[in-house]
Coordinates of C-alpha atoms in Angstrom, one line a residue:
M1 CA -125.8 -14.1 -39.5
S2 CA -124.5 -10.6 -40.9
S3 CA -120.9 -11.5 -39.4
R4 CA -120.9 -14.8 -41.6
V5 CA -120.6 -13.4 -45.0
Y6 CA -118.7 -15.7 -47.5
P7 CA -115.6 -14.3 -48.9
A8 CA -116.2 -12.7 -52.4
N9 CA -113.4 -14.9 -53.9
M10 CA -115.5 -18.1 -53.1
E11 CA -118.8 -16.9 -54.6
V12 CA -119.9 -18.7 -57.7
F13 CA -119.8 -17.0 -61.0
D14 CA -123.4 -16.5 -62.2
S15 CA -122.8 -14.0 -65.0
L16 CA -120.9 -15.4 -67.8
K17 CA -120.3 -15.5 -71.5
L18 CA -119.9 -18.9 -73.2
H19 CA -117.9 -18.9 -76.6
I20 CA -118.7 -21.9 -78.7
T21 CA -116.0 -22.8 -81.3
S22 CA -115.5 -25.9 -83.5
D23 CA -113.1 -27.6 -81.0
K24 CA -113.8 -25.8 -77.6
F25 CA -116.4 -24.3 -75.1
I26 CA -114.7 -21.1 -73.4
V27 CA -116.7 -19.9 -70.4
E28 CA -115.7 -16.3 -69.6
P29 CA -116.9 -15.0 -66.2
F30 CA -118.0 -11.3 -65.5
A31 CA -116.2 -10.4 -62.2
G32 CA -116.1 -6.6 -61.8
H33 CA -113.7 -6.8 -58.8
L34 CA -111.2 -8.9 -60.7
K35 CA -109.3 -7.3 -63.7
N36 CA -108.5 -10.6 -65.2
P37 CA -110.5 -13.5 -64.1
N38 CA -109.6 -17.0 -65.2
V39 CA -111.6 -18.5 -68.0
L40 CA -112.7 -22.2 -68.1
V41 CA -111.7 -24.1 -71.4
I42 CA -113.7 -27.3 -72.1
D43 CA -111.7 -29.3 -75.0
R44 CA -114.6 -30.6 -77.2
V45 CA -112.3 -33.4 -78.9
T46 CA -109.9 -34.3 -75.9
Q47 CA -112.6 -33.4 -73.2
D48 CA -109.9 -31.9 -71.0
I49 CA -111.2 -29.2 -68.6
S50 CA -108.7 -26.5 -67.8
L51 CA -108.3 -23.1 -66.5
H52 CA -106.7 -20.2 -68.4
D53 CA -105.5 -16.8 -67.2
F54 CA -106.6 -15.1 -70.3
V55 CA -109.3 -15.6 -73.1
H56 CA -107.5 -17.1 -76.2
D57 CA -107.9 -15.8 -79.6
I58 CA -111.7 -16.2 -80.3
P59 CA -112.2 -17.1 -84.2
A60 CA -114.9 -14.7 -85.6
S61 CA -116.9 -17.9 -86.4
A62 CA -117.5 -18.5 -82.7
I63 CA -121.1 -18.3 -81.4
T64 CA -121.3 -16.3 -78.3
K65 CA -123.9 -16.2 -75.7
S66 CA -124.7 -15.0 -72.4
I67 CA -125.2 -17.8 -69.5
Y68 CA -125.9 -17.6 -65.8
G69 CA -124.1 -20.8 -64.7
I70 CA -123.1 -24.4 -65.3
I71 CA -125.4 -27.1 -64.2
G72 CA -122.7 -29.7 -65.1
I73 CA -121.9 -32.2 -67.7
I74 CA -123.8 -35.4 -68.3
R75 CA -122.7 -38.4 -70.7
L76 CA -125.1 -39.9 -73.1
V77 CA -124.6 -42.2 -76.0
A78 CA -123.4 -39.3 -78.2
G79 CA -120.9 -38.5 -75.6
P80 CA -120.5 -35.5 -72.9
Y81 CA -123.2 -32.8 -73.1
L82 CA -122.5 -29.3 -71.2
I83 CA -125.6 -28.0 -69.3
V84 CA -125.9 -24.4 -68.9
V85 CA -128.6 -21.9 -67.5
T86 CA -129.6 -19.5 -70.1
E87 CA -132.7 -17.8 -68.4
R88 CA -133.4 -17.2 -64.7
E89 CA -136.0 -15.4 -62.7
K90 CA -135.4 -13.3 -59.4
V91 CA -137.2 -14.9 -56.4
G92 CA -135.9 -12.2 -53.8
H93 CA -133.1 -12.0 -51.2
I94 CA -132.4 -14.0 -48.1
L95 CA -130.0 -12.5 -45.6
N96 CA -129.1 -9.8 -48.4
N97 CA -128.3 -12.4 -50.8
V98 CA -130.2 -12.7 -54.1
V99 CA -131.9 -16.2 -54.9
W100 CA -132.7 -17.1 -58.5
K101 CA -135.1 -19.7 -60.1
V102 CA -133.8 -21.4 -63.2
T103 CA -136.4 -20.9 -66.0
K104 CA -134.5 -22.1 -69.1
T105 CA -131.4 -24.4 -69.7
E106 CA -129.7 -25.7 -72.8
L107 CA -127.7 -29.0 -73.4
L108 CA -124.7 -28.5 -75.8
C109 CA -123.2 -31.7 -77.4
Y110 CA -119.3 -31.8 -77.3
K111 CA -119.5 -33.7 -80.6
R112 CA -120.1 -31.5 -83.6
S113 CA -122.2 -34.1 -85.3
L114 CA -123.6 -37.4 -84.7
T115 CA -121.9 -39.4 -87.6
H116 CA -120.1 -41.4 -85.4
L117 CA -123.3 -43.1 -84.2
N118 CA -125.5 -45.6 -86.1
E119 CA -129.2 -45.1 -86.5
R120 CA -130.1 -47.2 -83.5
Q121 CA -127.8 -45.2 -81.2
I122 CA -129.1 -42.1 -82.6
T123 CA -132.6 -43.1 -81.5
I124 CA -131.4 -44.2 -78.1
N125 CA -129.6 -41.0 -77.6
K126 CA -132.6 -39.0 -78.5
S127 CA -134.6 -41.0 -75.9
Y128 CA -131.9 -40.0 -73.3
L129 CA -132.1 -36.3 -74.4
S130 CA -135.9 -36.5 -74.0
L131 CA -135.5 -37.7 -70.3
M132 CA -133.0 -34.9 -69.7
E133 CA -135.3 -32.4 -71.1
V134 CA -138.1 -33.7 -68.8
M135 CA -135.9 -33.2 -65.9
L136 CA -134.3 -29.9 -66.8
N137 CA -137.8 -28.4 -67.6
T138 CA -139.0 -29.1 -64.0
E139 CA -139.9 -25.7 -62.9
H140 CA -138.4 -25.2 -59.5
F141 CA -134.7 -25.4 -59.4
Y142 CA -133.2 -22.7 -57.3
Y143 CA -129.6 -21.3 -56.6
S144 CA -127.9 -18.4 -55.2
P145 CA -124.3 -17.3 -56.2
T146 CA -123.5 -16.0 -52.7
F147 CA -125.7 -17.9 -50.4
D148 CA -125.7 -21.6 -49.3
L149 CA -129.4 -22.5 -50.0
S150 CA -128.6 -26.2 -49.2
H151 CA -128.3 -25.4 -45.3
T152 CA -130.7 -24.0 -42.8
V153 CA -129.9 -20.9 -41.1
Q154 CA -129.1 -22.6 -37.8
R155 CA -126.6 -24.9 -39.6
L156 CA -124.9 -21.9 -41.2
Y157 CA -124.6 -20.1 -37.9
N158 CA -122.8 -23.4 -36.4
T159 CA -120.2 -23.4 -39.1
S160 CA -116.5 -22.6 -38.6
P161 CA -114.1 -20.1 -40.4
E162 CA -112.7 -23.4 -42.4
F163 CA -116.3 -24.0 -43.7
T164 CA -116.4 -20.6 -45.4
S165 CA -113.2 -21.2 -47.1
L166 CA -114.7 -24.1 -49.0
G167 CA -116.1 -23.7 -52.3
F168 CA -120.0 -23.8 -52.5
L169 CA -120.4 -27.1 -53.8
E170 CA -117.9 -28.8 -51.3
R171 CA -119.6 -27.1 -48.2
A172 CA -123.3 -27.7 -49.4
D173 CA -125.4 -30.3 -47.8
Q174 CA -125.0 -33.0 -50.3
R175 CA -128.6 -34.4 -49.6
F176 CA -130.1 -31.6 -51.5
I177 CA -128.0 -30.6 -54.4
W178 CA -129.5 -32.0 -57.3
N179 CA -127.0 -31.6 -59.9
S180 CA -124.2 -32.9 -57.8
H181 CA -123.7 -35.7 -60.2
A182 CA -123.7 -33.6 -63.2
L183 CA -120.9 -31.2 -61.5
T184 CA -118.6 -34.3 -60.8
E185 CA -116.2 -33.7 -63.5
L186 CA -115.7 -30.0 -62.7
S187 CA -115.7 -30.7 -58.8
Q188 CA -113.0 -33.1 -59.2
Q189 CA -110.5 -29.7 -59.8
P190 CA -110.9 -27.5 -56.7
E191 CA -109.7 -24.6 -58.7
L192 CA -112.9 -24.7 -60.8
S193 CA -115.1 -24.3 -57.6
R194 CA -116.3 -20.8 -58.7
F195 CA -117.7 -22.4 -61.8
C196 CA -119.8 -25.3 -60.0
L197 CA -123.4 -23.9 -59.4
P198 CA -125.3 -25.9 -56.8
M199 CA -128.9 -26.1 -57.2
I200 CA -131.8 -27.3 -55.1
L201 CA -135.1 -28.7 -56.0
G202 CA -138.2 -27.6 -54.3
Y203 CA -139.8 -24.4 -53.5
V204 CA -138.7 -20.9 -52.4
S205 CA -140.7 -18.0 -51.6
V206 CA -139.8 -14.4 -50.5
N207 CA -142.3 -11.9 -49.6
S208 CA -141.9 -8.4 -47.8
I209 CA -144.9 -7.6 -45.7
K210 CA -145.9 -5.0 -43.0
V211 CA -146.9 -6.2 -39.6
N212 CA -148.4 -3.3 -37.3
G213 CA -146.7 -1.0 -39.8
K214 CA -143.2 -2.7 -39.6
T215 CA -141.6 -4.3 -42.2
L216 CA -140.5 -8.0 -42.3
E217 CA -139.4 -10.5 -44.9
Y218 CA -141.2 -13.9 -44.6
V219 CA -139.5 -16.7 -46.3
L220 CA -140.2 -20.4 -47.0
V221 CA -137.8 -22.8 -48.3
S222 CA -138.3 -26.3 -49.1
R223 CA -135.4 -28.5 -50.1
R224 CA -136.2 -32.0 -51.5
S225 CA -133.6 -34.8 -51.0
I226 CA -131.6 -36.5 -53.8
Y227 CA -131.6 -39.8 -51.9
R228 CA -134.4 -42.2 -52.8
A229 CA -135.8 -39.5 -55.0
G230 CA -138.6 -40.7 -57.4
T231 CA -142.3 -40.5 -58.3
R232 CA -145.3 -41.4 -56.1
F233 CA -145.8 -45.2 -56.8
N234 CA -142.3 -46.0 -58.0
V235 CA -140.6 -45.1 -54.7
R236 CA -141.8 -45.6 -51.3
G237 CA -140.6 -46.3 -47.7
L238 CA -136.9 -46.7 -46.9
D239 CA -133.8 -48.2 -48.5
L240 CA -131.2 -50.3 -46.9
Q241 CA -129.1 -47.0 -46.0
G242 CA -132.2 -45.5 -44.2
Q243 CA -133.0 -43.0 -46.8
A244 CA -136.6 -42.0 -47.2
A245 CA -138.7 -41.6 -50.4
N246 CA -139.9 -38.0 -50.8
F247 CA -137.9 -36.6 -47.9
V248 CA -138.2 -32.8 -47.7
E249 CA -136.9 -30.3 -45.4
T250 CA -139.0 -27.2 -45.0
E251 CA -137.6 -24.2 -43.2
Q252 CA -139.8 -20.8 -42.4
I253 CA -137.5 -17.8 -42.2
V254 CA -138.6 -14.3 -40.6
M255 CA -136.2 -11.4 -41.0
H256 CA -136.9 -8.0 -39.3
G257 CA -133.8 -5.6 -39.8
S258 CA -130.8 -7.7 -38.3
D259 CA -132.9 -9.8 -36.3
V260 CA -133.5 -13.6 -37.8
C261 CA -135.9 -16.3 -36.8
S262 CA -135.9 -19.8 -38.5
F263 CA -138.0 -22.9 -37.8
V264 CA -137.5 -26.2 -39.4
Q265 CA -139.8 -29.4 -40.0
T266 CA -139.3 -32.5 -42.3
R267 CA -141.6 -34.8 -44.1
G268 CA -140.6 -38.4 -45.5
S269 CA -142.2 -41.5 -46.4
I270 CA -143.3 -43.9 -43.6
P271 CA -139.9 -45.3 -42.4
L272 CA -140.5 -48.9 -43.2
F273 CA -139.7 -51.3 -46.2
W274 CA -143.2 -51.1 -48.1
T275 CA -144.4 -50.7 -51.6
Q276 CA -147.4 -49.5 -53.3
K277 CA -147.1 -50.3 -56.9
A278 CA -149.2 -48.6 -59.6
N279 CA -151.7 -51.3 -61.1
L280 CA -154.5 -49.4 -62.7
K281 CA -156.5 -49.2 -59.5
R282 CA -157.2 -45.7 -58.1
L283 CA -155.1 -46.3 -54.7
P284 CA -153.2 -49.7 -55.0
N285 CA -153.0 -51.3 -51.6
P286 CA -149.9 -50.8 -49.8
V287 CA -147.7 -53.7 -48.8
V288 CA -145.4 -54.1 -45.9
M289 CA -142.4 -56.3 -46.8
D290 CA -142.0 -59.3 -44.6
I291 CA -138.4 -58.5 -43.7
D292 CA -136.7 -57.0 -40.7
H293 CA -137.3 -53.0 -40.7
M294 CA -135.3 -52.3 -37.5
Q295 CA -131.8 -51.7 -38.9
A296 CA -132.9 -49.3 -41.6
F297 CA -135.5 -47.6 -39.3
Q298 CA -132.6 -46.9 -37.0
K299 CA -130.2 -45.9 -39.4
H300 CA -132.8 -43.3 -40.7
F301 CA -133.5 -41.9 -37.3
D302 CA -129.9 -41.9 -36.1
Q303 CA -129.3 -39.5 -39.0
Q304 CA -132.2 -37.6 -38.4
V305 CA -131.5 -37.2 -34.8
Y306 CA -127.8 -36.3 -35.6
V307 CA -128.7 -33.4 -37.9
Y308 CA -131.9 -32.1 -36.3
G309 CA -132.3 -33.3 -32.6
N310 CA -135.2 -35.1 -31.1
Q311 CA -137.9 -36.4 -33.4
V312 CA -141.7 -36.3 -33.1
I313 CA -143.2 -38.8 -35.8
V314 CA -146.7 -37.2 -36.7
N315 CA -148.2 -40.0 -38.7
L316 CA -151.6 -38.9 -40.3
I317 CA -152.4 -42.2 -42.2
N318 CA -155.7 -44.0 -41.7
Q319 CA -155.7 -46.4 -38.8
D320 CA -158.4 -48.7 -40.6
G321 CA -158.7 -49.9 -44.1
P322 CA -155.8 -50.6 -46.4
E323 CA -153.4 -48.1 -44.6
Q324 CA -153.9 -49.6 -41.2
V325 CA -151.2 -52.2 -41.7
L326 CA -148.7 -49.4 -42.3
E327 CA -149.7 -47.7 -39.1
K328 CA -149.5 -51.0 -37.0
K329 CA -146.3 -51.8 -38.2
L330 CA -144.8 -48.3 -37.6
A331 CA -146.2 -48.4 -34.1
Q332 CA -144.8 -51.7 -33.6
V333 CA -141.2 -50.7 -34.7
V334 CA -141.1 -47.4 -32.8
T335 CA -141.9 -49.3 -29.6
N336 CA -139.4 -51.9 -30.3
A337 CA -136.6 -49.4 -31.1
Q338 CA -136.9 -47.9 -27.8
N339 CA -135.3 -44.6 -28.8
E340 CA -135.5 -41.9 -26.3
N341 CA -135.0 -39.4 -28.8
I342 CA -138.3 -40.4 -30.7
R343 CA -141.9 -39.8 -29.9
Y344 CA -144.8 -41.4 -31.9
E345 CA -148.1 -39.4 -32.6
P346 CA -150.6 -40.9 -34.7
F347 CA -153.5 -38.9 -35.8
D348 CA -156.1 -40.4 -38.1
F349 CA -156.7 -37.3 -40.1
H350 CA -159.6 -38.7 -42.2
K351 CA -161.5 -40.0 -39.5
E352 CA -161.0 -37.2 -37.1
C353 CA -161.9 -34.5 -39.9
K354 CA -164.7 -36.5 -41.6
K355 CA -167.7 -34.5 -42.6
M356 CA -165.6 -31.3 -43.0
R357 CA -165.0 -31.0 -39.4
W358 CA -161.3 -29.5 -39.8
D359 CA -161.7 -27.6 -36.9
R360 CA -160.8 -31.0 -35.0
L361 CA -157.2 -30.6 -36.1
S362 CA -156.8 -28.5 -32.9
I363 CA -156.8 -31.8 -31.0
L364 CA -153.7 -32.7 -32.8
M365 CA -152.2 -29.1 -32.3
E366 CA -152.8 -29.6 -28.3
R367 CA -151.2 -32.7 -28.3
L368 CA -148.0 -31.2 -30.0
K369 CA -147.8 -28.0 -28.3
P370 CA -145.5 -29.3 -25.4
D371 CA -143.1 -30.6 -28.1
M372 CA -143.3 -27.1 -29.7
K373 CA -142.2 -25.5 -26.5
K374 CA -139.3 -28.3 -25.9
F375 CA -137.9 -27.9 -29.4
G376 CA -138.0 -24.2 -29.8
Y377 CA -136.8 -22.5 -33.0
F378 CA -133.7 -20.6 -33.9
M379 CA -133.5 -16.9 -33.1
E380 CA -130.8 -14.3 -33.6
L381 CA -131.2 -10.9 -31.9
K382 CA -129.0 -8.0 -32.5
G383 CA -126.1 -10.3 -33.6
S384 CA -126.6 -12.8 -30.9
V385 CA -128.2 -16.1 -30.9
V386 CA -130.8 -16.3 -28.2
K387 CA -132.6 -19.7 -29.2
L388 CA -131.7 -22.8 -31.0
Q389 CA -134.0 -25.5 -32.4
G390 CA -133.4 -28.6 -30.7
G391 CA -135.8 -31.1 -32.4
V392 CA -138.3 -31.3 -35.4
F393 CA -141.6 -32.8 -36.3
R394 CA -141.3 -35.4 -38.9
T395 CA -144.7 -35.6 -40.5
N396 CA -146.1 -38.0 -43.0
C397 CA -149.2 -39.3 -44.5
I398 CA -149.4 -41.9 -47.2
D399 CA -147.9 -39.7 -49.8
C400 CA -146.4 -37.0 -47.6
L401 CA -148.3 -34.3 -49.5
D402 CA -151.7 -33.3 -48.8
R403 CA -152.6 -34.0 -45.3
T404 CA -148.7 -33.6 -44.4
N405 CA -148.8 -29.9 -45.8
V406 CA -152.0 -29.1 -43.9
V407 CA -150.5 -29.9 -40.4
Q408 CA -147.1 -28.6 -41.2
S409 CA -148.8 -25.3 -42.1
L410 CA -150.6 -25.2 -38.6
I411 CA -147.5 -26.0 -36.8
A412 CA -145.5 -23.3 -38.6
K413 CA -148.3 -20.7 -37.8
E414 CA -148.1 -21.6 -34.1
I415 CA -144.4 -21.1 -34.2
L416 CA -144.6 -17.9 -36.1
Q417 CA -147.0 -16.2 -33.8
E418 CA -144.4 -16.8 -30.9
Q419 CA -141.6 -15.5 -33.0
L420 CA -143.4 -12.3 -34.0
V421 CA -144.2 -11.7 -30.2
K422 CA -140.5 -12.0 -29.4
L423 CA -139.4 -9.8 -32.3
G424 CA -141.8 -7.0 -30.8
L425 CA -144.0 -7.1 -34.0
L426 CA -147.2 -8.4 -32.2
R427 CA -148.5 -7.7 -28.7
S428 CA -149.9 -11.2 -28.4
E429 CA -149.8 -14.5 -30.2
K430 CA -153.5 -14.1 -31.2
E431 CA -153.2 -10.9 -32.8
L432 CA -151.6 -12.4 -35.8
Q433 CA -155.2 -13.4 -37.2
D434 CA -155.9 -9.8 -37.4
Q435 CA -153.0 -9.1 -39.8
K436 CA -155.2 -9.7 -42.7
A437 CA -152.4 -9.0 -45.4
F438 CA -149.8 -11.1 -43.7
D439 CA -152.4 -13.9 -43.0
A440 CA -153.2 -14.2 -46.6
I441 CA -149.6 -14.2 -47.7
F442 CA -148.8 -17.0 -45.2
K443 CA -151.8 -19.2 -46.5
N444 CA -151.0 -18.8 -50.0
V445 CA -147.2 -19.5 -49.8
W446 CA -148.0 -22.7 -47.6
A447 CA -150.6 -23.7 -50.3
D448 CA -148.2 -22.9 -53.1
N449 CA -145.6 -25.0 -51.5
A450 CA -148.0 -27.8 -51.2
D451 CA -148.7 -27.7 -55.1
V452 CA -145.1 -27.6 -56.0
I453 CA -144.1 -30.6 -53.8
S454 CA -147.0 -32.5 -55.1
K455 CA -146.3 -31.9 -58.7
E456 CA -142.8 -32.9 -58.3
Y457 CA -143.8 -36.2 -56.6
A458 CA -147.4 -36.9 -57.7
G459 CA -147.5 -35.1 -60.9
T460 CA -150.4 -32.6 -59.9
G461 CA -151.1 -29.9 -57.5
A462 CA -151.8 -30.9 -53.8
L463 CA -155.3 -31.9 -52.5
K464 CA -157.0 -29.9 -49.6
T465 CA -155.1 -26.7 -50.4
D466 CA -158.4 -24.8 -50.0
F467 CA -158.1 -25.2 -46.3
T468 CA -154.5 -24.0 -46.3
R469 CA -155.6 -21.1 -48.4
T470 CA -158.8 -20.1 -46.6
G471 CA -158.8 -21.9 -43.2
K472 CA -161.9 -23.8 -44.3
R473 CA -163.0 -26.6 -46.4
T474 CA -165.0 -25.6 -49.4
L475 CA -167.2 -27.5 -52.1
F476 CA -165.1 -26.0 -54.8
G477 CA -162.0 -27.1 -53.1
A478 CA -163.6 -30.6 -52.9
L479 CA -164.3 -30.6 -56.7
M480 CA -160.7 -29.5 -57.5
D481 CA -159.5 -32.4 -55.6
G482 CA -161.5 -34.7 -57.5
Y483 CA -160.1 -33.1 -60.7
N484 CA -156.5 -33.6 -59.3
S485 CA -157.2 -37.2 -58.2
V486 CA -158.2 -38.0 -62.0
I487 CA -155.0 -36.2 -63.3
R488 CA -152.8 -37.9 -60.6
Y489 CA -154.5 -41.3 -61.7
V490 CA -153.4 -40.8 -65.4
K491 CA -149.8 -39.4 -64.7
N492 CA -149.1 -42.0 -61.9
N493 CA -150.3 -45.0 -64.2
F494 CA -149.0 -44.0 -67.7
Q495 CA -146.3 -41.3 -67.4
D496 CA -144.5 -41.7 -64.1
G497 CA -142.2 -44.6 -65.5
S498 CA -140.6 -42.1 -67.9
R499 CA -140.5 -39.4 -65.0
Q500 CA -138.7 -41.9 -62.7
D501 CA -136.3 -42.8 -65.4
A502 CA -135.4 -39.0 -66.0
M503 CA -134.5 -38.6 -62.4
D504 CA -132.4 -41.5 -62.0
L505 CA -130.6 -40.3 -65.2
F506 CA -130.0 -36.8 -64.0
L507 CA -129.0 -38.1 -60.5
G508 CA -126.5 -40.5 -61.7
N509 CA -128.5 -43.5 -60.2
Y510 CA -128.2 -44.9 -63.7
I511 CA -125.2 -44.4 -65.9
V512 CA -125.2 -44.5 -69.6
E513 CA -122.8 -46.7 -71.3
E514 CA -121.0 -45.4 -74.5
N515 CA -121.7 -48.6 -76.4
E516 CA -125.3 -48.6 -75.8
G517 CA -126.9 -49.6 -79.1
L518 CA -123.6 -50.9 -80.7
T519 CA -122.5 -53.9 -78.4
V520 CA -124.9 -53.6 -75.7
K521 CA -128.6 -53.3 -75.7
S522 CA -130.0 -50.1 -74.1
P523 CA -132.7 -50.5 -71.1
L524 CA -134.8 -47.7 -73.1
E525 CA -135.0 -50.4 -75.9
S526 CA -137.1 -52.9 -74.0
A527 CA -140.2 -53.5 -75.5
R528 CA -143.5 -53.8 -73.9
D529 CA -145.4 -56.9 -73.8
W530 CA -147.7 -57.3 -76.7
K531 CA -150.5 -57.3 -74.2
Y532 CA -150.0 -53.8 -73.3
Y533 CA -150.9 -52.9 -76.8
A534 CA -153.5 -55.5 -77.7
V535 CA -155.7 -55.6 -74.9
P536 CA -156.3 -51.8 -74.6
V537 CA -156.9 -51.8 -78.4
I538 CA -159.6 -54.6 -78.2
F539 CA -161.2 -52.7 -75.3
L540 CA -161.2 -49.3 -77.4
V541 CA -162.7 -51.1 -80.3
A542 CA -165.2 -52.9 -78.2
F543 CA -166.2 -49.8 -76.3
S544 CA -166.7 -47.9 -79.7
M545 CA -168.9 -50.6 -81.2
F546 CA -170.8 -51.0 -78.0
M547 CA -171.7 -47.3 -77.9
V548 CA -172.6 -47.4 -81.8
S549 CA -175.0 -50.5 -81.0
V550 CA -176.6 -48.8 -78.2
L551 CA -177.1 -45.2 -80.1
L552 CA -177.9 -46.2 -83.5
P553 CA -181.4 -47.6 -83.7
D554 CA -181.8 -50.8 -85.7
E555 CA -185.3 -52.1 -87.1
H556 CA -184.2 -55.4 -86.2
L557 CA -184.4 -55.1 -82.2
S558 CA -183.3 -58.7 -81.3
E559 CA -180.3 -58.3 -83.7
Q560 CA -179.5 -55.1 -82.0
M561 CA -179.6 -56.6 -78.7
L562 CA -177.3 -59.1 -79.7
Y563 CA -174.8 -56.6 -80.8
V564 CA -174.9 -54.8 -77.5
L565 CA -174.6 -57.8 -75.5
F566 CA -171.6 -59.0 -77.5
W567 CA -169.8 -55.8 -77.7
G568 CA -170.7 -55.2 -74.0
M569 CA -169.4 -58.7 -73.1
A570 CA -166.1 -57.7 -74.8
C571 CA -165.9 -54.4 -73.1
F572 CA -166.3 -56.1 -69.5
L573 CA -163.8 -59.0 -70.4
T574 CA -160.9 -56.6 -71.6
L575 CA -161.4 -54.3 -68.9
A576 CA -161.4 -57.0 -66.4
T577 CA -158.3 -58.3 -67.9
M578 CA -156.6 -55.0 -67.6
L579 CA -157.6 -54.7 -63.9
L580 CA -156.7 -58.1 -63.0
F581 CA -153.1 -57.8 -64.7
G582 CA -153.0 -54.1 -64.1
A583 CA -149.3 -53.9 -63.6
I584 CA -148.7 -55.0 -67.1
F585 CA -150.3 -52.0 -68.6
V586 CA -148.7 -49.3 -66.4
D587 CA -145.8 -47.2 -67.6
Q588 CA -142.9 -48.9 -65.6
P589 CA -139.4 -47.3 -65.3
K590 CA -136.8 -48.8 -67.5
L591 CA -133.7 -47.8 -65.8
A592 CA -134.5 -48.5 -62.2
Q593 CA -133.8 -52.3 -63.1
N594 CA -130.1 -51.2 -62.9
K595 CA -130.5 -49.9 -59.4
V596 CA -130.1 -51.7 -55.9
K597 CA -133.0 -54.2 -55.7
S598 CA -133.9 -53.0 -52.3
D599 CA -135.0 -49.6 -53.8

């Protein structure tokens, strides 16, 4: 990999000065190796974007601030907004390239004022800005100005010289570039490529640790796909193009001197057409659509086999109860597909590991070991590639979060042990468990990975991470799972509609029309049904009065009992109404109605 360094003139500018004048944004890069780097000029009036070979006279009234990159441009009701990175945090180095996490951003409106908008439009624009802030405040956006974070080490090794001559955004794996839509206006001009800062969303961890006295770098990178991106109950299964919800590529990298090892796994929603709409129940029943699944299923795995090689579908969902309809349908579709590149491995996680018997996961590991040997991993020793990975484990449970992460971490550990032996850091694979410091880092990194991916999809940290962190199930872990389940319930039912809208807006799945609030009604103006407000209010009043009737003594006992029965019945009826018509009271996405119906 050391021989595949990108040319310095293709690196993205990540240290810049932004000069804000009344009619222009002037972005001046700091490039020590270039005496007079070009400056980017954005005309706030004409909206033209161009390069100039010097900094024009900047008026004293200009506001100047340091920024670390341009995320892109987004168009709202008020017009275009420039999005820039204002604060960042160093994560570490991958193959001698620094990786940063975005910690603060800023939205800058082209317009100097909002006098061109009416009050209705101003309100709508504020709502869109709030959605943008929700997305930009997501904690785990990452970038590197000198290294392509969107590709695995193996994919980067297999590139051509022509690849390294392309701009970072152009050569990136578009599945994982979360600001590709925002960069559209800049990317249309190839000469602006060094100002286009591609970002991934997911998790990146870099740790330096010693094994038997020898230092190595342990890296974990999870890349969330932008296709069929969304929140837990709003986006499930496949779309017509074969894209799966919550698809994540996770790469484990080990670096020791010039030697590099990499191992890749994927996760993604059960590859069928199915839904599980929030309806105030803790776990709504999944519904498999009564349509042909085969074409989308085949599209999905054609893509997966092309990118990763052979596939083992590790399906961890329950094989009885509400989830069994998914397991049976997936098994049927896999059989009918007759794809020799796919193997199906069902494992009823909850049934096999009930009563804290998590040691029974060894049963699954034994079943997967032949595939681990067959697929292998990427390894480069002393500048020469000696192994390539020829397939992946595509793991899923119902959410592709909790059970999935536990199993992925176990697979990763099996591969890691073999890699460390091959690198000469361990004498035998069993010796890894004696490396207490490294073992602790490994477990915590995978648990942190679980929490981050879970927060981005389901709104809370992952469940079952006590096993990932400690290697055993604990009572405290079970209690924390209960707490997180309650928080998930609240967020999934009453907040995820807005989070879905934020993703759709940022990714360009919904395009704001300039005349929204003027001649066109905005989707954000759609009012909730009156029942959404009336019935919950009645329930709260009834419950309050019921508690008052129960707790406050009354000298007329029969009268008190009538009050208790009346308000108790009111509580029961309103609560039953909400549960019966649960979907009415859930926070539904407003912008999703403008997406493809198959989504």
